[in-house]
mmCIF file of C-alpha atoms and ligand atoms in Angstrom:
data_model
loop_
_atom_site.group_PDB
_atom_site.id
_atom_site.type_symbol
_atom_site.label_atom_id
_atom_site.label_comp_id
_atom_site.label_asym_id
_atom_site.label_seq_id
_atom_site.Cartn_x
_atom_site.Cartn_y
_atom_site.Cartn_z
ATOM 1 C CA UNK A 29 33.334 -81.744 15.350
ATOM 2 C CA UNK A 30 33.624 -82.213 19.108
ATOM 3 C CA UNK A 31 30.398 -83.017 20.923
ATOM 4 C CA UNK A 32 28.052 -80.040 20.723
ATOM 5 C CA UNK A 33 27.546 -78.360 24.095
ATOM 6 C CA UNK A 34 25.753 -75.179 23.096
ATOM 7 C CA UNK A 35 23.597 -73.739 20.333
ATOM 8 C CA UNK A 36 23.216 -70.002 19.856
ATOM 9 C CA UNK A 37 20.220 -68.845 17.872
ATOM 10 C CA UNK A 38 19.526 -65.665 16.007
ATOM 11 C CA UNK A 39 15.966 -64.501 16.733
ATOM 12 C CA UNK A 40 14.466 -62.732 13.721
ATOM 13 C CA UNK A 41 14.198 -65.229 10.886
ATOM 14 C CA UNK A 42 15.235 -68.270 12.935
ATOM 15 C CA UNK A 43 12.911 -68.457 15.939
ATOM 16 C CA UNK A 44 10.143 -66.328 14.423
ATOM 17 C CA UNK A 45 9.660 -64.469 11.187
ATOM 18 C CA UNK A 46 9.694 -60.817 12.160
ATOM 19 C CA UNK A 47 11.667 -59.945 8.997
ATOM 20 C CA UNK A 48 8.383 -59.283 7.213
ATOM 21 C CA UNK A 49 7.273 -56.843 9.960
ATOM 22 C CA UNK A 50 10.657 -55.069 9.821
ATOM 23 C CA UNK A 51 10.273 -54.828 6.045
ATOM 24 C CA UNK A 52 6.733 -53.442 6.178
ATOM 25 C CA UNK A 53 7.685 -50.877 8.825
ATOM 26 C CA UNK A 54 10.796 -49.741 6.910
ATOM 27 C CA UNK A 55 8.761 -49.597 3.711
ATOM 28 C CA UNK A 56 6.265 -47.243 5.372
ATOM 29 C CA UNK A 57 9.130 -44.926 6.317
ATOM 30 C CA UNK A 58 10.809 -45.257 2.893
ATOM 31 C CA UNK A 59 7.513 -44.380 1.170
ATOM 32 C CA UNK A 60 7.355 -41.149 3.205
ATOM 33 C CA UNK A 61 10.893 -40.357 2.039
ATOM 34 C CA UNK A 62 10.153 -41.199 -1.614
ATOM 35 C CA UNK A 63 12.613 -44.092 -1.508
ATOM 36 C CA UNK A 64 11.497 -47.294 -3.168
ATOM 37 C CA UNK A 65 12.565 -50.497 -1.416
ATOM 38 C CA UNK A 66 11.581 -54.078 -2.191
ATOM 39 C CA UNK A 67 12.013 -57.491 -0.590
ATOM 40 C CA UNK A 68 15.330 -58.099 -2.373
ATOM 41 C CA UNK A 69 16.737 -54.941 -0.842
ATOM 42 C CA UNK A 70 15.296 -56.032 2.513
ATOM 43 C CA UNK A 71 17.621 -59.052 2.414
ATOM 44 C CA UNK A 72 20.514 -56.634 2.942
ATOM 45 C CA UNK A 73 18.880 -55.342 6.156
ATOM 46 C CA UNK A 74 18.508 -58.714 7.863
ATOM 47 C CA UNK A 75 20.564 -58.880 11.039
ATOM 48 C CA UNK A 76 21.610 -55.234 10.599
ATOM 49 C CA UNK A 77 20.933 -52.867 13.518
ATOM 50 C CA UNK A 78 18.134 -50.290 13.420
ATOM 51 C CA UNK A 79 20.422 -47.274 12.910
ATOM 52 C CA UNK A 80 22.562 -49.045 10.295
ATOM 53 C CA UNK A 81 19.405 -50.161 8.475
ATOM 54 C CA UNK A 82 18.223 -46.551 8.266
ATOM 55 C CA UNK A 83 21.614 -45.458 6.907
ATOM 56 C CA UNK A 84 21.468 -48.190 4.256
ATOM 57 C CA UNK A 85 17.969 -47.121 3.192
ATOM 58 C CA UNK A 86 18.971 -43.452 2.957
ATOM 59 C CA UNK A 87 22.099 -44.374 0.954
ATOM 60 C CA UNK A 88 20.010 -46.582 -1.342
ATOM 61 C CA UNK A 89 17.708 -43.624 -2.036
ATOM 62 C CA UNK A 90 20.621 -41.216 -2.465
ATOM 63 C CA UNK A 91 19.453 -39.236 0.588
ATOM 64 C CA UNK A 92 22.268 -39.845 3.092
ATOM 65 C CA UNK A 93 23.103 -36.150 3.428
ATOM 66 C CA UNK A 94 19.549 -34.829 3.558
ATOM 67 C CA UNK A 95 18.975 -35.268 7.317
ATOM 68 C CA UNK A 96 20.790 -34.333 10.503
ATOM 69 C CA UNK A 97 21.501 -36.708 13.392
ATOM 70 C CA UNK A 98 18.381 -35.706 15.351
ATOM 71 C CA UNK A 99 16.119 -36.240 12.327
ATOM 72 C CA UNK A 100 17.644 -39.685 11.838
ATOM 73 C CA UNK A 101 16.984 -40.594 15.470
ATOM 74 C CA UNK A 102 13.360 -39.512 15.022
ATOM 75 C CA UNK A 103 12.980 -41.538 11.815
ATOM 76 C CA UNK A 104 14.392 -44.675 13.476
ATOM 77 C CA UNK A 105 12.037 -44.169 16.443
ATOM 78 C CA UNK A 106 9.074 -43.683 14.106
ATOM 79 C CA UNK A 107 9.895 -46.954 12.326
ATOM 80 C CA UNK A 108 10.217 -48.722 15.677
ATOM 81 C CA UNK A 109 6.785 -47.490 16.824
ATOM 82 C CA UNK A 110 5.216 -48.840 13.617
ATOM 83 C CA UNK A 111 7.109 -52.116 14.111
ATOM 84 C CA UNK A 112 6.125 -52.423 17.786
ATOM 85 C CA UNK A 113 2.469 -52.047 16.871
ATOM 86 C CA UNK A 114 2.869 -54.868 14.329
ATOM 87 C CA UNK A 115 4.595 -57.242 16.753
ATOM 88 C CA UNK A 116 1.796 -56.834 19.308
ATOM 89 C CA UNK A 117 0.048 -59.467 17.210
ATOM 90 C CA UNK A 118 2.756 -62.094 17.927
ATOM 91 C CA UNK A 119 1.612 -65.255 19.747
ATOM 92 C CA UNK A 120 3.115 -68.751 20.190
ATOM 93 C CA UNK A 121 1.614 -69.532 16.773
ATOM 94 C CA UNK A 122 4.385 -67.396 15.273
ATOM 95 C CA UNK A 123 7.176 -69.756 16.356
ATOM 96 C CA UNK A 124 8.784 -71.081 13.171
ATOM 97 C CA UNK A 125 8.249 -74.769 12.245
ATOM 98 C CA UNK A 126 10.328 -77.339 14.102
ATOM 99 C CA UNK A 127 11.773 -74.879 16.637
ATOM 100 C CA UNK A 128 9.800 -76.109 19.642
ATOM 101 C CA UNK A 129 10.634 -79.771 19.047
ATOM 102 C CA UNK A 130 14.291 -78.885 18.355
ATOM 103 C CA UNK A 131 14.524 -76.953 21.646
ATOM 104 C CA UNK A 132 13.008 -79.942 23.434
ATOM 105 C CA UNK A 133 15.575 -82.236 21.798
ATOM 106 C CA UNK A 134 18.393 -79.926 22.938
ATOM 107 C CA UNK A 135 17.098 -79.784 26.505
ATOM 108 C CA UNK A 136 16.894 -83.585 26.667
ATOM 109 C CA UNK A 137 20.475 -83.823 25.382
ATOM 110 C CA UNK A 138 21.698 -81.333 28.022
ATOM 111 C CA UNK A 139 22.741 -78.773 25.408
ATOM 112 C CA UNK A 140 22.746 -75.151 26.545
ATOM 113 C CA UNK A 141 21.066 -72.469 24.483
ATOM 114 C CA UNK A 142 21.214 -68.723 23.988
ATOM 115 C CA UNK A 143 19.745 -66.063 21.735
ATOM 116 C CA UNK A 144 22.064 -63.648 19.912
ATOM 117 C CA UNK A 145 19.953 -60.927 18.361
ATOM 118 C CA UNK A 146 20.606 -57.478 16.920
ATOM 119 C CA UNK A 147 17.115 -56.458 18.031
ATOM 120 C CA UNK A 148 16.271 -54.240 20.988
ATOM 121 C CA UNK A 149 12.833 -55.860 20.944
ATOM 122 C CA UNK A 150 14.148 -59.407 21.485
ATOM 123 C CA UNK A 151 12.917 -59.904 25.081
ATOM 124 C CA UNK A 152 9.402 -58.673 24.255
ATOM 125 C CA UNK A 153 9.192 -60.934 21.211
ATOM 126 C CA UNK A 154 10.396 -64.016 23.127
ATOM 127 C CA UNK A 155 7.831 -63.397 25.866
ATOM 128 C CA UNK A 156 5.037 -62.985 23.294
ATOM 129 C CA UNK A 157 6.123 -66.289 21.763
ATOM 130 C CA UNK A 158 5.982 -67.841 25.255
ATOM 131 C CA UNK A 159 9.504 -69.332 25.005
ATOM 132 C CA UNK A 160 11.724 -66.871 26.882
ATOM 133 C CA UNK A 161 12.369 -69.411 29.661
ATOM 134 C CA UNK A 162 13.629 -72.027 27.228
ATOM 135 C CA UNK A 163 16.879 -70.147 26.633
ATOM 136 C CA UNK A 164 19.668 -69.970 29.191
ATOM 137 C CA UNK A 165 20.663 -66.483 28.026
ATOM 138 C CA UNK A 166 19.385 -63.737 25.756
ATOM 139 C CA UNK A 167 22.007 -61.398 24.330
ATOM 140 C CA UNK A 168 20.334 -58.544 22.495
ATOM 141 C CA UNK A 169 21.270 -55.131 21.118
ATOM 142 C CA UNK A 170 21.048 -53.598 24.595
ATOM 143 C CA UNK A 171 23.981 -55.743 25.784
ATOM 144 C CA UNK A 172 26.453 -55.114 22.963
ATOM 145 C CA UNK A 173 28.160 -52.175 21.274
ATOM 146 C CA UNK A 174 28.869 -53.536 17.789
ATOM 147 C CA UNK A 175 26.200 -55.076 15.606
ATOM 148 C CA UNK A 176 26.478 -58.033 13.219
ATOM 149 C CA UNK A 177 28.590 -58.807 11.143
ATOM 150 C CA UNK A 178 30.818 -58.051 14.145
ATOM 151 C CA UNK A 179 31.063 -61.275 16.207
ATOM 152 C CA UNK A 180 30.496 -59.459 19.548
ATOM 153 C CA UNK A 181 26.928 -60.703 20.110
ATOM 154 C CA UNK A 182 27.974 -64.352 19.617
ATOM 155 C CA UNK A 183 31.161 -63.933 21.682
ATOM 156 C CA UNK A 184 29.071 -62.482 24.522
ATOM 157 C CA UNK A 185 26.694 -65.453 24.336
ATOM 158 C CA UNK A 186 29.661 -67.882 24.453
ATOM 159 C CA UNK A 187 31.004 -66.064 27.500
ATOM 160 C CA UNK A 188 27.653 -66.279 29.333
ATOM 161 C CA UNK A 189 27.254 -69.956 28.442
ATOM 162 C CA UNK A 190 30.831 -70.508 29.631
ATOM 163 C CA UNK A 191 31.543 -72.547 26.513
ATOM 164 C CA UNK A 192 34.258 -72.358 23.875
ATOM 165 C CA UNK A 193 33.525 -71.683 20.216
ATOM 166 C CA UNK A 194 34.596 -75.155 19.050
ATOM 167 C CA UNK A 195 31.761 -76.890 20.923
ATOM 168 C CA UNK A 196 29.039 -74.460 19.863
ATOM 169 C CA UNK A 197 26.982 -73.890 16.769
ATOM 170 C CA UNK A 198 25.322 -70.646 15.673
ATOM 171 C CA UNK A 199 22.094 -70.596 13.667
ATOM 172 C CA UNK A 200 21.367 -67.615 11.416
ATOM 173 C CA UNK A 201 19.151 -66.516 8.519
ATOM 174 C CA UNK A 202 21.228 -63.488 7.467
ATOM 175 C CA UNK A 203 24.569 -63.238 5.676
ATOM 176 C CA UNK A 204 25.754 -60.655 8.215
ATOM 177 C CA UNK A 205 24.863 -63.082 11.011
ATOM 178 C CA UNK A 206 26.681 -66.013 9.386
ATOM 179 C CA UNK A 207 29.757 -63.770 9.084
ATOM 180 C CA UNK A 208 29.445 -62.911 12.794
ATOM 181 C CA UNK A 209 29.257 -66.621 13.738
ATOM 182 C CA UNK A 210 32.244 -67.555 11.575
ATOM 183 C CA UNK A 211 34.292 -64.647 12.915
ATOM 184 C CA UNK A 212 33.454 -65.872 16.440
ATOM 185 C CA UNK A 213 35.159 -69.113 15.244
ATOM 186 C CA UNK A 214 31.996 -71.168 15.597
ATOM 187 C CA UNK A 215 30.327 -73.519 13.105
ATOM 188 C CA UNK A 216 27.425 -71.843 11.330
ATOM 189 C CA UNK A 217 24.089 -73.234 10.239
ATOM 190 C CA UNK A 218 22.258 -71.006 7.773
ATOM 191 C CA UNK A 219 18.498 -71.039 7.349
ATOM 192 C CA UNK A 220 17.431 -69.993 3.868
ATOM 193 C CA UNK A 221 19.167 -69.611 0.534
ATOM 194 C CA UNK A 222 22.627 -71.218 0.115
ATOM 195 C CA UNK A 223 23.604 -68.525 -2.381
ATOM 196 C CA UNK A 224 23.067 -65.799 0.220
ATOM 197 C CA UNK A 225 24.432 -67.800 3.162
ATOM 198 C CA UNK A 226 27.485 -69.191 1.366
ATOM 199 C CA UNK A 227 29.830 -68.949 4.333
ATOM 200 C CA UNK A 228 27.700 -71.261 6.485
ATOM 201 C CA UNK A 229 28.957 -74.823 7.122
ATOM 202 C CA UNK A 230 25.466 -76.178 6.529
ATOM 203 C CA UNK A 231 22.457 -74.479 4.937
ATOM 204 C CA UNK A 232 18.932 -75.729 5.560
ATOM 205 C CA UNK A 233 15.957 -74.480 3.581
ATOM 206 C CA UNK A 234 13.805 -74.218 6.698
ATOM 207 C CA UNK A 235 13.903 -74.449 10.481
ATOM 208 C CA UNK A 236 11.713 -77.554 10.105
ATOM 209 C CA UNK A 237 14.868 -79.477 9.105
ATOM 210 C CA UNK A 238 16.858 -78.668 12.269
ATOM 211 C CA UNK A 239 17.995 -81.909 13.892
ATOM 212 C CA UNK A 240 20.746 -82.444 16.416
ATOM 213 C CA UNK A 241 22.079 -85.546 14.647
ATOM 214 C CA UNK A 242 22.716 -83.652 11.431
ATOM 215 C CA UNK A 243 24.454 -80.781 13.226
ATOM 216 C CA UNK A 244 26.647 -83.227 15.080
ATOM 217 C CA UNK A 245 28.036 -84.382 11.710
ATOM 218 C CA UNK A 246 29.301 -80.969 10.629
ATOM 219 C CA UNK A 247 33.094 -81.135 10.219
HETATM 220 P P1 B16 B 15 15.228 -53.630 16.340
HETATM 221 P P2 B16 B 15 18.177 -60.524 14.538
HETATM 222 C C1 B16 B 15 17.688 -58.003 13.726
HETATM 223 O O1 B16 B 15 17.385 -59.116 14.516
HETATM 224 C C2 B16 B 15 16.851 -57.973 12.461
HETATM 225 O O2 B16 B 15 17.178 -59.044 11.608
HETATM 226 C C3 B16 B 15 17.094 -56.679 11.734
HETATM 227 O O3 B16 B 15 16.310 -56.626 10.566
HETATM 228 C C4 B16 B 15 16.747 -55.517 12.663
HETATM 229 O O4 B16 B 15 16.991 -54.251 12.040
HETATM 230 C C5 B16 B 15 17.598 -55.616 13.930
HETATM 231 O O5 B16 B 15 17.353 -56.877 14.534
HETATM 232 C C6 B16 B 15 17.280 -54.528 14.923
HETATM 233 O O6 B16 B 15 16.000 -54.704 15.425
HETATM 234 O O7 B16 B 15 14.888 -52.469 15.474
HETATM 235 O O8 B16 B 15 14.025 -54.407 16.819
HETATM 236 O O9 B16 B 15 16.154 -53.258 17.472
HETATM 237 O O10 B16 B 15 17.963 -61.132 13.190
HETATM 238 O O11 B16 B 15 19.626 -60.223 14.848
HETATM 239 O O12 B16 B 15 17.478 -61.259 15.655
HETATM 240 MG MG1 MG B 16 17.935 -62.871 11.656
#
Protein backbone atom coordinates (compact mmCIF):
# COMPACT_ATOMS: atom_id res chain seq x y z
CA UNK A 1 0.00 0.00 0.00
CA UNK A 2 0.97 3.67 -0.21
CA UNK A 3 3.05 4.99 2.67
CA UNK A 4 0.98 4.95 5.85
CA UNK A 5 0.13 8.45 7.07
CA UNK A 6 -2.43 7.71 9.75
CA UNK A 7 -3.56 4.96 12.10
CA UNK A 8 -7.00 4.97 13.67
CA UNK A 9 -7.47 2.85 16.76
CA UNK A 10 -10.53 1.38 18.36
CA UNK A 11 -10.36 1.87 22.14
CA UNK A 12 -12.04 -1.01 23.96
CA UNK A 13 -10.10 -4.18 23.23
CA UNK A 14 -7.25 -2.47 21.36
CA UNK A 15 -5.83 0.21 23.66
CA UNK A 16 -7.20 -1.29 26.89
CA UNK A 17 -9.32 -4.27 27.77
CA UNK A 18 -12.58 -2.80 29.00
CA UNK A 19 -14.54 -5.58 27.25
CA UNK A 20 -14.42 -7.60 30.46
CA UNK A 21 -15.89 -4.68 32.47
CA UNK A 22 -18.64 -4.20 29.85
CA UNK A 23 -19.37 -7.93 30.08
CA UNK A 24 -19.52 -7.99 33.88
CA UNK A 25 -21.78 -4.92 33.98
CA UNK A 26 -24.14 -6.31 31.32
CA UNK A 27 -24.17 -9.66 33.10
CA UNK A 28 -25.30 -7.97 36.32
CA UNK A 29 -28.21 -6.41 34.44
CA UNK A 30 -29.00 -9.64 32.55
CA UNK A 31 -29.07 -11.57 35.85
CA UNK A 32 -31.69 -9.14 37.18
CA UNK A 33 -33.75 -9.79 34.04
CA UNK A 34 -33.34 -13.58 34.25
CA UNK A 35 -31.40 -13.61 30.98
CA UNK A 36 -28.33 -15.81 30.88
CA UNK A 37 -25.39 -14.42 28.92
CA UNK A 38 -21.86 -15.79 28.62
CA UNK A 39 -18.54 -14.64 27.18
CA UNK A 40 -19.33 -16.12 23.75
CA UNK A 41 -22.47 -14.02 23.56
CA UNK A 42 -20.43 -11.02 24.75
CA UNK A 43 -18.36 -11.29 21.55
CA UNK A 44 -21.45 -10.12 19.66
CA UNK A 45 -21.60 -6.95 21.81
CA UNK A 46 -18.05 -5.78 21.14
CA UNK A 47 -18.02 -2.45 19.33
CA UNK A 48 -21.83 -2.27 19.53
CA UNK A 49 -23.34 0.86 21.11
CA UNK A 50 -24.87 0.82 24.59
CA UNK A 51 -28.50 0.98 23.41
CA UNK A 52 -27.96 -1.60 20.65
CA UNK A 53 -26.22 -3.89 23.16
CA UNK A 54 -29.25 -3.72 25.45
CA UNK A 55 -31.57 -4.54 22.54
CA UNK A 56 -29.42 -7.55 21.62
CA UNK A 57 -29.48 -8.83 25.21
CA UNK A 58 -33.27 -8.44 25.46
CA UNK A 59 -33.73 -10.20 22.10
CA UNK A 60 -31.39 -12.99 23.20
CA UNK A 61 -33.54 -13.51 26.31
CA UNK A 62 -36.78 -13.29 24.33
CA UNK A 63 -37.75 -10.13 26.26
CA UNK A 64 -37.66 -7.45 23.55
CA UNK A 65 -41.32 -6.51 24.01
CA UNK A 66 -41.40 -6.59 27.80
CA UNK A 67 -40.18 -3.01 28.41
CA UNK A 68 -41.10 0.45 27.19
CA UNK A 69 -38.62 3.05 25.91
CA UNK A 70 -38.24 4.77 29.29
CA UNK A 71 -37.53 1.48 31.07
CA UNK A 72 -34.88 0.68 28.47
CA UNK A 73 -33.22 4.06 29.00
CA UNK A 74 -33.15 3.37 32.74
CA UNK A 75 -31.68 -0.11 32.25
CA UNK A 76 -28.92 1.25 29.98
CA UNK A 77 -28.15 3.98 32.53
CA UNK A 78 -28.05 1.43 35.35
CA UNK A 79 -25.56 -0.69 33.40
CA UNK A 80 -23.45 2.40 32.70
CA UNK A 81 -23.32 3.32 36.41
CA UNK A 82 -22.10 -0.19 37.26
CA UNK A 83 -19.56 0.05 34.42
CA UNK A 84 -18.34 3.51 35.46
CA UNK A 85 -17.69 2.27 38.97
CA UNK A 86 -15.61 -0.58 37.52
CA UNK A 87 -13.53 1.66 35.25
CA UNK A 88 -12.60 3.93 38.17
CA UNK A 89 -9.94 1.31 38.82
CA UNK A 90 -8.22 1.94 35.45
CA UNK A 91 -4.61 3.17 35.58
CA UNK A 92 -1.74 3.28 33.04
CA UNK A 93 -1.11 -0.35 34.00
CA UNK A 94 -4.23 -1.23 32.01
CA UNK A 95 -2.73 -0.19 28.66
CA UNK A 96 -2.54 -3.33 26.53
CA UNK A 97 0.92 -4.81 25.76
CA UNK A 98 2.97 -3.12 23.06
CA UNK A 99 0.64 -0.12 22.65
CA UNK A 100 2.91 2.45 24.28
CA UNK A 101 5.97 1.45 22.25
CA UNK A 102 3.87 1.28 19.06
CA UNK A 103 2.54 4.82 19.67
CA UNK A 104 6.11 6.00 20.21
CA UNK A 105 7.16 4.35 16.94
CA UNK A 106 4.30 6.10 15.11
CA UNK A 107 5.18 9.49 16.59
CA UNK A 108 8.82 9.10 15.53
CA UNK A 109 7.69 8.19 12.01
CA UNK A 110 5.42 11.27 11.83
CA UNK A 111 2.26 9.16 11.54
CA UNK A 112 -0.93 10.78 12.80
CA UNK A 113 -3.25 8.94 15.15
CA UNK A 114 -6.87 8.99 16.21
CA UNK A 115 -9.27 6.99 18.35
CA UNK A 116 -12.56 5.78 16.85
CA UNK A 117 -14.69 4.40 19.65
CA UNK A 118 -18.36 3.53 20.09
CA UNK A 119 -18.02 4.39 23.78
CA UNK A 120 -19.33 7.52 25.48
CA UNK A 121 -16.73 6.87 28.18
CA UNK A 122 -13.75 7.06 25.80
CA UNK A 123 -12.30 10.39 27.01
CA UNK A 124 -12.47 9.37 30.68
CA UNK A 125 -10.80 6.04 29.95
CA UNK A 126 -7.98 7.62 27.91
CA UNK A 127 -7.29 10.13 30.69
CA UNK A 128 -7.22 7.35 33.31
CA UNK A 129 -4.73 5.50 31.11
CA UNK A 130 -2.66 8.71 30.93
CA UNK A 131 -2.42 8.64 27.10
CA UNK A 132 -5.11 11.07 25.93
CA UNK A 133 -2.48 13.52 24.65
CA UNK A 134 -0.84 10.90 22.46
CA UNK A 135 -3.73 10.93 19.98
CA UNK A 136 -4.35 13.77 17.56
CA UNK A 137 -8.12 13.22 17.70
CA UNK A 138 -10.65 11.23 19.69
CA UNK A 139 -13.91 10.43 17.90
CA UNK A 140 -16.35 8.84 20.32
CA UNK A 141 -20.06 8.06 20.48
CA UNK A 142 -20.84 11.68 21.40
CA UNK A 143 -19.57 12.87 18.00
CA UNK A 144 -21.41 10.45 15.71
CA UNK A 145 -24.98 9.38 14.98
CA UNK A 146 -24.51 5.83 13.66
CA UNK A 147 -22.59 3.18 15.54
CA UNK A 148 -20.32 0.45 14.17
CA UNK A 149 -20.61 -1.47 11.80
CA UNK A 150 -21.52 1.83 10.12
CA UNK A 151 -18.25 3.44 8.95
CA UNK A 152 -19.21 6.92 10.27
CA UNK A 153 -16.82 6.91 13.26
CA UNK A 154 -13.83 6.03 11.04
CA UNK A 155 -14.88 8.47 8.29
CA UNK A 156 -15.10 11.24 10.90
CA UNK A 157 -11.61 10.39 12.15
CA UNK A 158 -10.26 10.49 8.56
CA UNK A 159 -11.87 13.88 8.07
CA UNK A 160 -10.31 15.29 11.26
CA UNK A 161 -6.89 13.86 10.37
CA UNK A 162 -7.31 15.35 6.89
CA UNK A 163 -6.16 12.07 5.37
CA UNK A 164 -7.63 9.80 2.72
CA UNK A 165 -8.64 6.21 3.42
CA UNK A 166 -5.94 4.70 1.20
CA UNK A 167 -3.10 5.99 3.40
CA UNK A 168 -4.69 4.99 6.71
CA UNK A 169 -5.08 1.80 8.66
CA UNK A 170 -7.77 0.99 11.23
CA UNK A 171 -7.13 -1.33 14.17
CA UNK A 172 -10.05 -3.21 15.71
CA UNK A 173 -10.86 -6.15 18.00
CA UNK A 174 -14.52 -6.54 16.98
CA UNK A 175 -16.11 -7.90 13.81
CA UNK A 176 -18.48 -4.92 13.69
CA UNK A 177 -15.46 -2.60 13.89
CA UNK A 178 -13.57 -4.41 11.12
CA UNK A 179 -16.69 -4.06 8.94
CA UNK A 180 -16.78 -0.32 9.73
CA UNK A 181 -13.10 0.07 8.74
CA UNK A 182 -13.53 -1.86 5.50
CA UNK A 183 -16.67 0.08 4.60
CA UNK A 184 -14.68 3.29 5.19
CA UNK A 185 -12.39 1.85 2.44
CA UNK A 186 -9.41 1.57 4.77
CA UNK A 187 -7.10 -1.39 5.42
CA UNK A 188 -8.04 -3.22 8.61
CA UNK A 189 -5.87 -4.85 11.23
CA UNK A 190 -7.78 -7.17 13.55
CA UNK A 191 -6.63 -8.00 17.05
CA UNK A 192 -7.85 -11.40 18.20
CA UNK A 193 -9.31 -14.44 16.50
CA UNK A 194 -8.98 -14.70 12.69
CA UNK A 195 -12.22 -16.67 12.51
CA UNK A 196 -14.16 -13.79 14.07
CA UNK A 197 -12.23 -11.03 12.29
CA UNK A 198 -12.20 -12.66 8.85
CA UNK A 199 -12.67 -9.45 6.89
CA UNK A 200 -9.48 -7.88 8.26
CA UNK A 201 -6.45 -7.61 5.94
CA UNK A 202 -4.17 -8.77 8.74
CA UNK A 203 -5.07 -10.42 12.05
CA UNK A 204 -2.68 -10.37 14.99
CA UNK A 205 -3.24 -12.46 18.09
CA UNK A 206 -2.28 -9.59 20.39
CA UNK A 207 -1.46 -5.89 20.44
CA UNK A 208 2.07 -6.93 21.45
CA UNK A 209 2.69 -7.84 17.79
CA UNK A 210 1.84 -4.40 16.36
CA UNK A 211 4.77 -3.13 14.31
CA UNK A 212 4.82 -0.42 11.69
CA UNK A 213 7.00 -2.44 9.31
CA UNK A 214 4.49 -5.28 9.15
CA UNK A 215 1.56 -2.92 8.56
CA UNK A 216 3.46 -1.20 5.80
CA UNK A 217 3.53 -4.53 3.91
CA UNK A 218 -0.23 -4.98 3.78
CA UNK A 219 -1.35 -4.99 0.13
P1 LIG B 1 -20.34 2.91 26.40
P2 LIG B 1 -15.14 0.50 21.24
C1 LIG B 1 -17.48 0.00 22.49
O1 LIG B 1 -16.21 0.59 22.45
C2 LIG B 1 -17.45 -1.33 23.21
O2 LIG B 1 -16.70 -2.29 22.50
C3 LIG B 1 -18.86 -1.84 23.37
O3 LIG B 1 -18.85 -3.07 24.06
C4 LIG B 1 -19.68 -0.80 24.13
O4 LIG B 1 -21.04 -1.21 24.28
C5 LIG B 1 -19.64 0.52 23.37
O5 LIG B 1 -18.29 0.92 23.22
C6 LIG B 1 -20.39 1.62 24.09
O6 LIG B 1 -19.74 1.95 25.26
O7 LIG B 1 -21.46 2.18 27.05
O8 LIG B 1 -19.16 3.15 27.30
O9 LIG B 1 -20.80 4.18 25.71
O10 LIG B 1 -14.73 -0.93 21.16
O11 LIG B 1 -15.83 1.01 19.99
O12 LIG B 1 -14.05 1.42 21.72
MG1 LIG C 1 -13.36 -2.69 20.53
